[in-house]
Amino acid sequence: KMPDVSSDNISEGSLEILRFLSFVKPYFNPSNIGTWTFPLGAFLHYLSYELCHRVGNTAGLKTLKNDHPNIAHQLLKDEPYLQCMDLPGTEIVAFLDSLLPLAQQALYSKNGNVSHAGETSLLYLTQIDPARASSPLIDFSLRALDVSSVNLSHQAPAALSALSRLLQPGLRRDPSIILSRLPEILRLTLAGIDSNDQSKTLRTLIFYRNLVMWVPVGGSANLPNVYESKKALDRGGADGTMHVSDNLNEVRYSITDSPIYKRAFESLPESSVFFQASITTNLDGPDVDADTSMREAMLTMSDWSLAFLDRVYEILRAAGEQEKVGKGHSGVASRHTSVDVAQAKNFSRIMKETLCYFFSSMDDETFVSALRSVTKFLEEETLPHAAKDASLLCQAVASTRFDLSGNGDCVTDKNPGFDALMSVLAEDLEHRSNKSAIYRLRCLAGAVRFAGRAVIKHREKIISAVEYALSKPGDKHLFKTGCKLLRHSLSSQCEIYPISQCSHPMRSIVGEGLRIEGMGKSAQLHGGALIHWHVPSSEQIDFTAQLLNKFSLQRLKEMGDPLSSIVQWRRCLRVLRYSLRGCSGLLLDDAPEATMSEATEISTHEKATASLILEASTETKSTLNGLRRKLSRIMVDIMSLIANDTSYSDQKSDEM
């Protein structure tokens, strides 16, 4: 059956495509699986993409004609097919009305590839008319998440994926589409974090990751008025690209605001997907309660943050032994398959990204409450099997809250998150069981990883923790955990890395040359939107040299002892390996003065490293002077001994 849209203004070619879509519609039913399933899913994906691409190109061409008519004339002369790119509003409505139901059905397909094609198709189609398409699709997904819809419970993972795709288009076109539904969205999706269903949990975390990227967590943020000045969504300037126009979005949305498009939309029957939920967005201007809606959304996000953390704690409590590839198994996990290992790694990656965005999007008051919750959890519970994911939680807390000065220089010696975690994780390690000590040291290794200069004032505690772990060679897990803490302590102090700001694009300062970012608008490197970097100070370089001297170079000297055993060699080499992984970027072949004075071209990174070392103390310079060359020679000697299957004591006895 053809869609109930007048075919008077639809071309014959478009009518043929619409007839074909009507014919194959039964084959998109999730229960109808066969050899045709994947080809139809791929067809839906590419057809939706090309439709979105064509509408976008039409808007771009109109903008080019208005702002640069000469360039547009030459382009049309060279590529005359562009003159007939414009689709009538009637055809766009007919395609949307036919394709959106197919994308919904493909979303619930038992074939994973077809389900993904349904997700992407929803994104492409919604981008064409987000004001009208987002609302019914979001409401459709929320009905699948409601606990009263028992017969739709199997659709929850697919509904969560659809929400992730629909979030950004709705926010960019009209934030009230999302903000008015945000309390219900948060209430229904929170149950998606379920320790018994990893797939649903993963999709929920992905949705939350996307949400906190666009919407702040707590605090106050004004809703940008994208109606009065749609140019606010476009920014001038050059970042390796040419700025063509200021009103691309205005032209793009004008296609769906044309009288022909509106008449075609109004002629759709009530059975259309557009009428499955009421459209509450105001397409003619800003909502008078927009600011109130934004404030309520911020309060909702603040309340949700603690409930979300409680769900994360439940995942950690239910965690089993971490899957990993074992040695000597040809890349196959010792207890489960390599697929299990890949899934565990992917889950940890999504968890880390979600938590980092989550804490960096908080305002100060919400962060204090969340930090109090995390420290209480770490203080009261020890979860050995969840050590890795718990360390990611600590990393997110300690790496997303720094004191940044107003002149663009980063001041990272004030880190309330790291300070609070140190008081919990580094105390009374010697009075704890080995499992409890391993858990806390692993969490401490995560917290110190990107903590910046805040580590310096806790240097004695860090040294004591590493020393305690390496003094227990009888427990190989505790010894290895100490090596990891040493590695991350070194890298956090001597490496250059970007640091997360405790701000959000929606909280941008409005002033001369600055503006409030539009919701759903990707961040750009202009004006005040700077990336802050951690750059080591001379004090940090001194601390790095102190760690190397105490735990790595001293053990190398012990390897020269004729009475040292093979077991001691292995321990020394393990400490050295983890140390090199943490500070390899700081090591030079020659003295820093020689590196700076070399006439030949050398790496700019090595010049910067030499400059940092020159600012350090005399003792540090002596330690790091040509250390990479010295260590390389030692490694060659050790490999020669291993290849000869002999040790220093054996050689000495032979010579005697």
PDB file of C-alpha atoms in Angstrom, residues 183-400:
ATOM      1  CA  PRO A 183      12.851  13.312  34.016  1.00  0.00           C
ATOM      2  CA  GLU A 184      10.983  10.404  32.469  1.00  0.00           C
ATOM      3  CA  ILE A 185      13.979   9.399  30.341  1.00  0.00           C
ATOM      4  CA  LEU A 186      16.254   9.267  33.381  1.00  0.00           C
ATOM      5  CA  ARG A 187      13.687   7.381  35.453  1.00  0.00           C
ATOM      6  CA  LEU A 188      13.084   4.699  32.837  1.00  0.00           C
ATOM      7  CA  THR A 189      16.674   4.242  31.663  1.00  0.00           C
ATOM      8  CA  LEU A 190      18.177   3.898  35.140  1.00  0.00           C
ATOM      9  CA  ALA A 191      16.858   0.342  35.366  1.00  0.00           C
ATOM     10  CA  GLY A 192      18.890  -0.443  32.238  1.00  0.00           C
ATOM     11  CA  ILE A 193      22.037  -0.693  34.374  1.00  0.00           C
ATOM     12  CA  ASP A 194      21.553  -4.299  35.368  1.00  0.00           C
ATOM     13  CA  SER A 195      24.369  -6.563  36.540  1.00  0.00           C
ATOM     14  CA  ASN A 196      22.487  -9.552  35.065  1.00  0.00           C
ATOM     15  CA  ASP A 197      22.267  -8.113  31.552  1.00  0.00           C
ATOM     16  CA  GLN A 198      25.570  -6.810  30.197  1.00  0.00           C
ATOM     17  CA  SER A 199      24.173  -5.923  26.772  1.00  0.00           C
ATOM     18  CA  LYS A 200      21.458  -3.690  28.209  1.00  0.00           C
ATOM     19  CA  THR A 201      23.909  -2.181  30.704  1.00  0.00           C
ATOM     20  CA  LEU A 202      26.368  -1.381  27.932  1.00  0.00           C
ATOM     21  CA  ARG A 203      23.732   0.387  25.846  1.00  0.00           C
ATOM     22  CA  THR A 204      22.535   2.331  28.879  1.00  0.00           C
ATOM     23  CA  LEU A 205      26.075   3.505  29.631  1.00  0.00           C
ATOM     24  CA  ILE A 206      26.496   4.593  26.005  1.00  0.00           C
ATOM     25  CA  PHE A 207      23.262   6.581  26.242  1.00  0.00           C
ATOM     26  CA  TYR A 208      24.380   8.238  29.493  1.00  0.00           C
ATOM     27  CA  ARG A 209      27.767   9.005  27.964  1.00  0.00           C
ATOM     28  CA  ASN A 210      26.058  10.822  25.094  1.00  0.00           C
ATOM     29  CA  LEU A 211      23.663  12.574  27.467  1.00  0.00           C
ATOM     30  CA  VAL A 212      26.294  14.104  29.765  1.00  0.00           C
ATOM     31  CA  MET A 213      28.313  15.189  26.732  1.00  0.00           C
ATOM     32  CA  TRP A 214      25.473  17.544  25.759  1.00  0.00           C
ATOM     33  CA  VAL A 215      23.628  18.261  29.029  1.00  0.00           C
ATOM     34  CA  PRO A 216      25.373  19.450  32.233  1.00  0.00           C
ATOM     35  CA  VAL A 217      24.921  17.544  35.481  1.00  0.00           C
ATOM     36  CA  GLY A 218      23.462  19.955  38.023  1.00  0.00           C
ATOM     37  CA  GLY A 219      24.121  23.635  38.534  1.00  0.00           C
ATOM     38  CA  SER A 220      22.738  26.494  36.498  1.00  0.00           C
ATOM     39  CA  ALA A 221      22.971  26.861  32.750  1.00  0.00           C
ATOM     40  CA  ASN A 222      20.960  29.162  30.523  1.00  0.00           C
ATOM     41  CA  LEU A 223      19.201  27.753  27.508  1.00  0.00           C
ATOM     42  CA  PRO A 224      20.663  29.389  24.367  1.00  0.00           C
ATOM     43  CA  ASN A 225      18.068  31.090  22.216  1.00  0.00           C
ATOM     44  CA  VAL A 226      18.656  29.444  18.866  1.00  0.00           C
ATOM     45  CA  TYR A 227      15.553  31.030  17.399  1.00  0.00           C
ATOM     46  CA  GLU A 228      16.473  34.697  17.676  1.00  0.00           C
ATOM     47  CA  SER A 229      19.997  34.140  16.362  1.00  0.00           C
ATOM     48  CA  LYS A 230      20.435  30.943  14.450  1.00  0.00           C
ATOM     49  CA  LYS A 231      23.866  32.189  13.465  1.00  0.00           C
ATOM     50  CA  ALA A 232      24.911  31.235  16.985  1.00  0.00           C
ATOM     51  CA  LEU A 233      25.146  27.682  15.750  1.00  0.00           C
ATOM     52  CA  ASP A 234      27.812  28.623  13.209  1.00  0.00           C
ATOM     53  CA  ARG A 235      31.145  30.134  14.062  1.00  0.00           C
ATOM     54  CA  GLY A 236      33.585  32.102  11.974  1.00  0.00           C
ATOM     55  CA  GLY A 237      37.324  31.753  11.961  1.00  0.00           C
ATOM     56  CA  ALA A 238      39.771  29.341  10.403  1.00  0.00           C
ATOM     57  CA  ASP A 239      40.908  26.016  11.823  1.00  0.00           C
ATOM     58  CA  GLY A 240      42.220  24.527   8.622  1.00  0.00           C
ATOM     59  CA  THR A 241      38.773  24.965   7.029  1.00  0.00           C
ATOM     60  CA  MET A 242      37.132  27.682   4.947  1.00  0.00           C
ATOM     61  CA  HIS A 243      34.147  29.424   6.502  1.00  0.00           C
ATOM     62  CA  VAL A 244      31.440  29.552   3.824  1.00  0.00           C
ATOM     63  CA  SER A 245      28.308  30.884   5.506  1.00  0.00           C
ATOM     64  CA  ASP A 246      26.699  31.887   8.798  1.00  0.00           C
ATOM     65  CA  ASN A 247      23.184  30.558   8.193  1.00  0.00           C
ATOM     66  CA  LEU A 248      23.554  26.982   6.976  1.00  0.00           C
ATOM     67  CA  ASN A 249      21.277  25.606   9.702  1.00  0.00           C
ATOM     68  CA  GLU A 250      18.675  28.282   9.037  1.00  0.00           C
ATOM     69  CA  VAL A 251      18.578  27.327   5.363  1.00  0.00           C
ATOM     70  CA  ARG A 252      18.547  23.620   6.182  1.00  0.00           C
ATOM     71  CA  TYR A 253      15.568  23.947   8.512  1.00  0.00           C
ATOM     72  CA  SER A 254      13.759  26.242   6.055  1.00  0.00           C
ATOM     73  CA  ILE A 255      13.255  23.213   3.796  1.00  0.00           C
ATOM     74  CA  THR A 256      10.998  21.595   6.392  1.00  0.00           C
ATOM     75  CA  ASP A 257       9.314  24.916   7.190  1.00  0.00           C
ATOM     76  CA  SER A 258       8.134  25.543   3.616  1.00  0.00           C
ATOM     77  CA  PRO A 259       4.352  25.737   2.970  1.00  0.00           C
ATOM     78  CA  ILE A 260       4.475  22.717   0.628  1.00  0.00           C
ATOM     79  CA  TYR A 261       6.217  20.598   3.241  1.00  0.00           C
ATOM     80  CA  LYS A 262       3.765  21.655   5.971  1.00  0.00           C
ATOM     81  CA  ARG A 263       0.721  20.897   3.806  1.00  0.00           C
ATOM     82  CA  ALA A 264       2.118  17.467   2.955  1.00  0.00           C
ATOM     83  CA  PHE A 265       2.794  16.793   6.613  1.00  0.00           C
ATOM     84  CA  GLU A 266      -0.694  17.869   7.650  1.00  0.00           C
ATOM     85  CA  SER A 267      -2.221  15.536   5.057  1.00  0.00           C
ATOM     86  CA  LEU A 268      -0.710  12.445   6.669  1.00  0.00           C
ATOM     87  CA  PRO A 269      -3.244  10.076   8.275  1.00  0.00           C
ATOM     88  CA  GLU A 270      -3.372   9.358  11.991  1.00  0.00           C
ATOM     89  CA  SER A 271      -1.827   5.942  11.325  1.00  0.00           C
ATOM     90  CA  SER A 272       1.437   7.678  10.410  1.00  0.00           C
ATOM     91  CA  VAL A 273       4.395   7.326  12.754  1.00  0.00           C
ATOM     92  CA  PHE A 274       4.343  11.095  13.263  1.00  0.00           C
ATOM     93  CA  PHE A 275       1.056  10.826  15.132  1.00  0.00           C
ATOM     94  CA  GLN A 276       2.076   8.045  17.505  1.00  0.00           C
ATOM     95  CA  ALA A 277       2.982  10.703  20.072  1.00  0.00           C
ATOM     96  CA  SER A 278       1.890  14.289  20.537  1.00  0.00           C
ATOM     97  CA  ILE A 279       4.279  16.907  19.216  1.00  0.00           C
ATOM     98  CA  THR A 280       4.902  19.440  21.950  1.00  0.00           C
ATOM     99  CA  THR A 281       7.643  21.470  20.305  1.00  0.00           C
ATOM    100  CA  ASN A 282       7.012  25.045  19.302  1.00  0.00           C
ATOM    101  CA  LEU A 283       8.239  25.464  15.732  1.00  0.00           C
ATOM    102  CA  ASP A 284       7.374  29.133  15.465  1.00  0.00           C
ATOM    103  CA  GLY A 285       9.479  30.533  18.288  1.00  0.00           C
ATOM    104  CA  PRO A 286      11.023  29.962  21.668  1.00  0.00           C
ATOM    105  CA  ASP A 287       9.002  28.520  24.501  1.00  0.00           C
ATOM    106  CA  VAL A 288       8.266  31.059  27.228  1.00  0.00           C
ATOM    107  CA  ASP A 289       9.157  28.438  29.862  1.00  0.00           C
ATOM    108  CA  ALA A 290      12.428  27.421  28.239  1.00  0.00           C
ATOM    109  CA  ASP A 291      14.605  28.685  31.094  1.00  0.00           C
ATOM    110  CA  THR A 292      12.349  27.027  33.660  1.00  0.00           C
ATOM    111  CA  SER A 293      12.595  23.792  31.719  1.00  0.00           C
ATOM    112  CA  MET A 294      16.381  24.070  31.732  1.00  0.00           C
ATOM    113  CA  ARG A 295      16.531  24.682  35.487  1.00  0.00           C
ATOM    114  CA  GLU A 296      14.268  21.719  36.168  1.00  0.00           C
ATOM    115  CA  ALA A 297      16.451  19.579  33.922  1.00  0.00           C
ATOM    116  CA  MET A 298      19.551  20.574  35.889  1.00  0.00           C
ATOM    117  CA  LEU A 299      17.863  19.686  39.182  1.00  0.00           C
ATOM    118  CA  THR A 300      16.791  16.363  37.725  1.00  0.00           C
ATOM    119  CA  MET A 301      20.310  15.632  36.525  1.00  0.00           C
ATOM    120  CA  SER A 302      21.721  16.454  39.954  1.00  0.00           C
ATOM    121  CA  ASP A 303      19.320  14.045  41.684  1.00  0.00           C
ATOM    122  CA  TRP A 304      19.950  11.383  39.058  1.00  0.00           C
ATOM    123  CA  SER A 305      23.725  11.556  39.541  1.00  0.00           C
ATOM    124  CA  LEU A 306      23.670   9.870  42.962  1.00  0.00           C
ATOM    125  CA  ALA A 307      21.198   7.215  41.811  1.00  0.00           C
ATOM    126  CA  PHE A 308      23.462   6.514  38.834  1.00  0.00           C
ATOM    127  CA  LEU A 309      26.472   6.068  41.119  1.00  0.00           C
ATOM    128  CA  ASP A 310      24.497   3.595  43.230  1.00  0.00           C
ATOM    129  CA  ARG A 311      23.840   1.554  40.084  1.00  0.00           C
ATOM    130  CA  VAL A 312      27.540   1.639  39.234  1.00  0.00           C
ATOM    131  CA  TYR A 313      28.344   0.320  42.695  1.00  0.00           C
ATOM    132  CA  GLU A 314      25.922  -2.567  42.121  1.00  0.00           C
ATOM    133  CA  ILE A 315      27.786  -3.475  38.926  1.00  0.00           C
ATOM    134  CA  LEU A 316      31.081  -3.493  40.821  1.00  0.00           C
ATOM    135  CA  ARG A 317      29.622  -5.651  43.595  1.00  0.00           C
ATOM    136  CA  ALA A 318      28.367  -8.200  41.091  1.00  0.00           C
ATOM    137  CA  ALA A 319      31.608  -8.304  39.079  1.00  0.00           C
ATOM    138  CA  GLY A 320      33.247 -11.686  38.634  1.00  0.00           C
ATOM    139  CA  GLU A 321      36.852 -12.515  37.905  1.00  0.00           C
ATOM    140  CA  GLN A 322      38.158 -10.325  35.091  1.00  0.00           C
ATOM    141  CA  GLU A 323      38.578 -12.032  31.737  1.00  0.00           C
ATOM    142  CA  LYS A 324      42.054 -11.759  30.272  1.00  0.00           C
ATOM    143  CA  VAL A 325      44.220 -13.535  27.739  1.00  0.00           C
ATOM    144  CA  GLY A 326      46.526 -15.971  29.487  1.00  0.00           C
ATOM    145  CA  LYS A 327      50.136 -16.625  28.567  1.00  0.00           C
ATOM    146  CA  GLY A 328      50.872 -19.810  26.716  1.00  0.00           C
ATOM    147  CA  HIS A 329      47.341 -20.141  25.342  1.00  0.00           C
ATOM    148  CA  SER A 330      47.986 -18.787  21.833  1.00  0.00           C
ATOM    149  CA  GLY A 331      46.036 -15.623  22.501  1.00  0.00           C
ATOM    150  CA  VAL A 332      43.037 -17.483  23.937  1.00  0.00           C
ATOM    151  CA  ALA A 333      41.702 -16.749  27.417  1.00  0.00           C
ATOM    152  CA  SER A 334      42.537 -19.401  29.975  1.00  0.00           C
ATOM    153  CA  ARG A 335      38.969 -19.718  31.296  1.00  0.00           C
ATOM    154  CA  HIS A 336      36.759 -18.341  28.549  1.00  0.00           C
ATOM    155  CA  THR A 337      36.936 -17.437  24.878  1.00  0.00           C
ATOM    156  CA  SER A 338      38.697 -14.451  23.381  1.00  0.00           C
ATOM    157  CA  VAL A 339      35.267 -12.994  22.624  1.00  0.00           C
ATOM    158  CA  ASP A 340      34.632 -12.790  26.376  1.00  0.00           C
ATOM    159  CA  VAL A 341      37.922 -10.940  26.784  1.00  0.00           C
ATOM    160  CA  ALA A 342      37.026  -8.457  24.034  1.00  0.00           C
ATOM    161  CA  GLN A 343      33.603  -7.837  25.585  1.00  0.00           C
ATOM    162  CA  ALA A 344      35.143  -7.244  29.011  1.00  0.00           C
ATOM    163  CA  LYS A 345      37.620  -4.747  27.539  1.00  0.00           C
ATOM    164  CA  ASN A 346      34.887  -2.936  25.641  1.00  0.00           C
ATOM    165  CA  PHE A 347      32.715  -2.759  28.755  1.00  0.00           C
ATOM    166  CA  SER A 348      35.579  -1.266  30.770  1.00  0.00           C
ATOM    167  CA  ARG A 349      36.272   1.278  28.021  1.00  0.00           C
ATOM    168  CA  ILE A 350      32.653   2.440  27.879  1.00  0.00           C
ATOM    169  CA  MET A 351      32.520   2.566  31.668  1.00  0.00           C
ATOM    170  CA  LYS A 352      35.622   4.753  31.818  1.00  0.00           C
ATOM    171  CA  GLU A 353      34.416   7.173  29.142  1.00  0.00           C
ATOM    172  CA  THR A 354      30.975   7.487  30.727  1.00  0.00           C
ATOM    173  CA  LEU A 355      32.366   8.182  34.193  1.00  0.00           C
ATOM    174  CA  CYS A 356      34.907  10.726  32.907  1.00  0.00           C
ATOM    175  CA  TYR A 357      32.231  12.704  31.038  1.00  0.00           C
ATOM    176  CA  PHE A 358      29.901  12.283  34.016  1.00  0.00           C
ATOM    177  CA  PHE A 359      32.223  13.856  36.590  1.00  0.00           C
ATOM    178  CA  SER A 360      33.576  16.541  34.249  1.00  0.00           C
ATOM    179  CA  SER A 361      30.019  17.741  33.498  1.00  0.00           C
ATOM    180  CA  MET A 362      29.142  18.315  37.164  1.00  0.00           C
ATOM    181  CA  ASP A 363      28.953  21.648  38.889  1.00  0.00           C
ATOM    182  CA  ASP A 364      30.895  22.078  42.135  1.00  0.00           C
ATOM    183  CA  GLU A 365      28.015  21.326  44.486  1.00  0.00           C
ATOM    184  CA  THR A 366      27.011  18.142  42.690  1.00  0.00           C
ATOM    185  CA  PHE A 367      30.647  17.046  42.504  1.00  0.00           C
ATOM    186  CA  VAL A 368      31.040  17.383  46.279  1.00  0.00           C
ATOM    187  CA  SER A 369      28.013  15.136  46.845  1.00  0.00           C
ATOM    188  CA  ALA A 370      29.237  12.591  44.304  1.00  0.00           C
ATOM    189  CA  LEU A 371      32.761  12.621  45.778  1.00  0.00           C
ATOM    190  CA  ARG A 372      31.337  11.979  49.249  1.00  0.00           C
ATOM    191  CA  SER A 373      29.434   8.987  47.846  1.00  0.00           C
ATOM    192  CA  VAL A 374      32.512   7.534  46.106  1.00  0.00           C
ATOM    193  CA  THR A 375      34.802   7.883  49.127  1.00  0.00           C
ATOM    194  CA  LYS A 376      32.207   6.241  51.362  1.00  0.00           C
ATOM    195  CA  PHE A 377      31.900   3.343  48.915  1.00  0.00           C
ATOM    196  CA  LEU A 378      35.666   2.836  48.731  1.00  0.00           C
ATOM    197  CA  GLU A 379      36.076   3.093  52.481  1.00  0.00           C
ATOM    198  CA  GLU A 380      33.354   0.621  53.366  1.00  0.00           C
ATOM    199  CA  GLU A 381      33.760  -2.070  50.716  1.00  0.00           C
ATOM    200  CA  THR A 382      36.580  -4.167  49.261  1.00  0.00           C
ATOM    201  CA  LEU A 383      35.803  -5.822  45.917  1.00  0.00           C
ATOM    202  CA  PRO A 384      38.873  -7.716  44.629  1.00  0.00           C
ATOM    203  CA  HIS A 385      37.167  -8.911  41.437  1.00  0.00           C
ATOM    204  CA  ALA A 386      36.102  -5.344  40.569  1.00  0.00           C
ATOM    205  CA  ALA A 387      39.533  -3.775  41.111  1.00  0.00           C
ATOM    206  CA  LYS A 388      39.955  -2.735  37.472  1.00  0.00           C
ATOM    207  CA  ASP A 389      36.577  -1.039  37.098  1.00  0.00           C
ATOM    208  CA  ALA A 390      36.904   0.526  40.561  1.00  0.00           C
ATOM    209  CA  SER A 391      40.235   2.005  39.465  1.00  0.00           C
ATOM    210  CA  LEU A 392      38.446   3.525  36.463  1.00  0.00           C
ATOM    211  CA  LEU A 393      35.964   5.129  38.856  1.00  0.00           C
ATOM    212  CA  CYS A 394      38.859   6.601  40.850  1.00  0.00           C
ATOM    213  CA  GLN A 395      40.529   7.790  37.650  1.00  0.00           C
ATOM    214  CA  ALA A 396      37.365   9.631  36.607  1.00  0.00           C
ATOM    215  CA  VAL A 397      37.067  11.329  40.019  1.00  0.00           C
ATOM    216  CA  ALA A 398      40.720  12.420  40.177  1.00  0.00           C
ATOM    217  CA  SER A 399      41.213  13.474  36.552  1.00  0.00           C
ATOM    218  CA  THR A 400      38.195  15.729  35.998  1.00  0.00           C
TER     219      THR A 400
END
